[in-house]
C-alpha positions as a Python dict, from the first residue, in 0.01 Angstrom:
ca = {
    (1, 'X'): (0, 0, 0),
    (2, 'X'): (195, -253, -199),
    (3, 'X'): (180, -198, -574),
    (4, 'X'): (214, -439, -862),
    (5, 'X'): (276, -354, -1223),
    (6, 'X'): (39, -499, -1481),
    (7, 'X'): (14, -499, -1858),
    (8, 'X'): (-307, -379, -2018),
    (9, 'X'): (-417, -424, -2373),
    (10, 'X'): (-644, -137, -2477),
    (11, 'X'): (-776, -18, -2812),
    (12, 'X'): (-562, 271, -2940),
    (13, 'X'): (-851, 518, -2957),
    (14, 'X'): (-951, 440, -2596),
    (15, 'X'): (-592, 482, -2479),
    (16, 'X'): (-562, 813, -2664),
    (17, 'X'): (-881, 946, -2502),
    (18, 'X'): (-772, 825, -2158),
    (19, 'X'): (-433, 995, -2195),
    (20, 'X'): (-608, 1315, -2298),
    (21, 'X'): (-827, 1307, -1986),
    (22, 'X'): (-528, 1233, -1764),
    (23, 'X'): (-339, 1531, -1909),
    (24, 'X'): (-639, 1763, -1865),
    (25, 'X'): (-672, 1654, -1501),
    (26, 'X'): (-294, 1676, -1444),
    (27, 'X'): (-273, 1305, -1354),
    (28, 'X'): (-76, 1009, -1473),
    (29, 'X'): (-258, 747, -1675),
    (30, 'X'): (-197, 501, -1391),
    (31, 'X'): (-357, 737, -1141),
    (32, 'X'): (-658, 792, -1366),
    (33, 'X'): (-711, 418, -1417),
    (34, 'X'): (-664, 351, -1043),
    (35, 'X'): (-927, 613, -953),
    (36, 'X'): (-1176, 474, -1203),
    (37, 'X'): (-1126, 120, -1072),
    (38, 'X'): (-1153, 232, -708),
    (39, 'X'): (-1479, 414, -783),
    (40, 'X'): (-1622, 113, -967),
    (41, 'X'): (-1529, -120, -680),
    (42, 'X'): (-1676, 121, -422),
    (43, 'X'): (-2005, 141, -614),
    (44, 'X'): (-2023, -238, -643),
    (45, 'X'): (-1952, -284, -272),
    (46, 'X'): (-2208, -17, -177),
    (47, 'X'): (-2467, -182, -402),
    (48, 'X'): (-2402, -523, -249),
    (49, 'X'): (-2432, -382, 106),
    (50, 'X'): (-2761, -213, 18),
    (51, 'X'): (-2894, -530, -145),
    (52, 'X'): (-2807, -740, 161),
    (53, 'X'): (-2972, -482, 388),
    (54, 'X'): (-3292, -490, 180),
    (55, 'X'): (-3296, -870, 158),
    (56, 'X'): (-3271, -887, 537),
    (57, 'X'): (-3572, -655, 566),
    (58, 'X'): (-3769, -867, 317),
    (59, 'X'): (-3685, -1189, 501),
    (60, 'X'): (-3809, -1035, 824),
    (61, 'X'): (-4131, -930, 653),
    (62, 'X'): (-4374, -651, 725),
    (63, 'X'): (-4652, -622, 979),
    (64, 'X'): (-4962, -548, 773),
    (65, 'X'): (-5191, -574, 1072),
    (66, 'X'): (-5342, -909, 972),
    (67, 'X'): (-5121, -1128, 1189),
    (68, 'X'): (-5112, -1370, 896),
    (69, 'X'): (-5491, -1409, 881),
    (70, 'X'): (-5664, -1272, 576),
    (71, 'X'): (-6035, -1247, 644),
    (72, 'X'): (-6150, -1148, 295),
    (73, 'X'): (-6158, -1385, -1),
    (74, 'X'): (-5993, -1302, -330),
    (75, 'X'): (-6323, -1324, -516),
    (76, 'X'): (-6475, -1071, -276),
    (77, 'X'): (-6200, -825, -359),
    (78, 'X'): (-6280, -851, -729),
    (79, 'X'): (-6661, -835, -706),
    (80, 'X'): (-6797, -532, -882),
}
């Protein structure tokens, strides 16, 4: 995998906390940030796949046994 260096501008307190986590997990700061970004991207891609799958199901529709013909009127449903 080809790598590219980047420059990040982070608030000092966030950077301090991130370094602390990286040290606790015996990782470099770069590795910690890479893992967080990979996880975020994976979740986004999984969400998009699930959304597309559900939209496809909705477009297809559901068989409710009426074959598109509703024999009862709305007012009849709400009669008491």
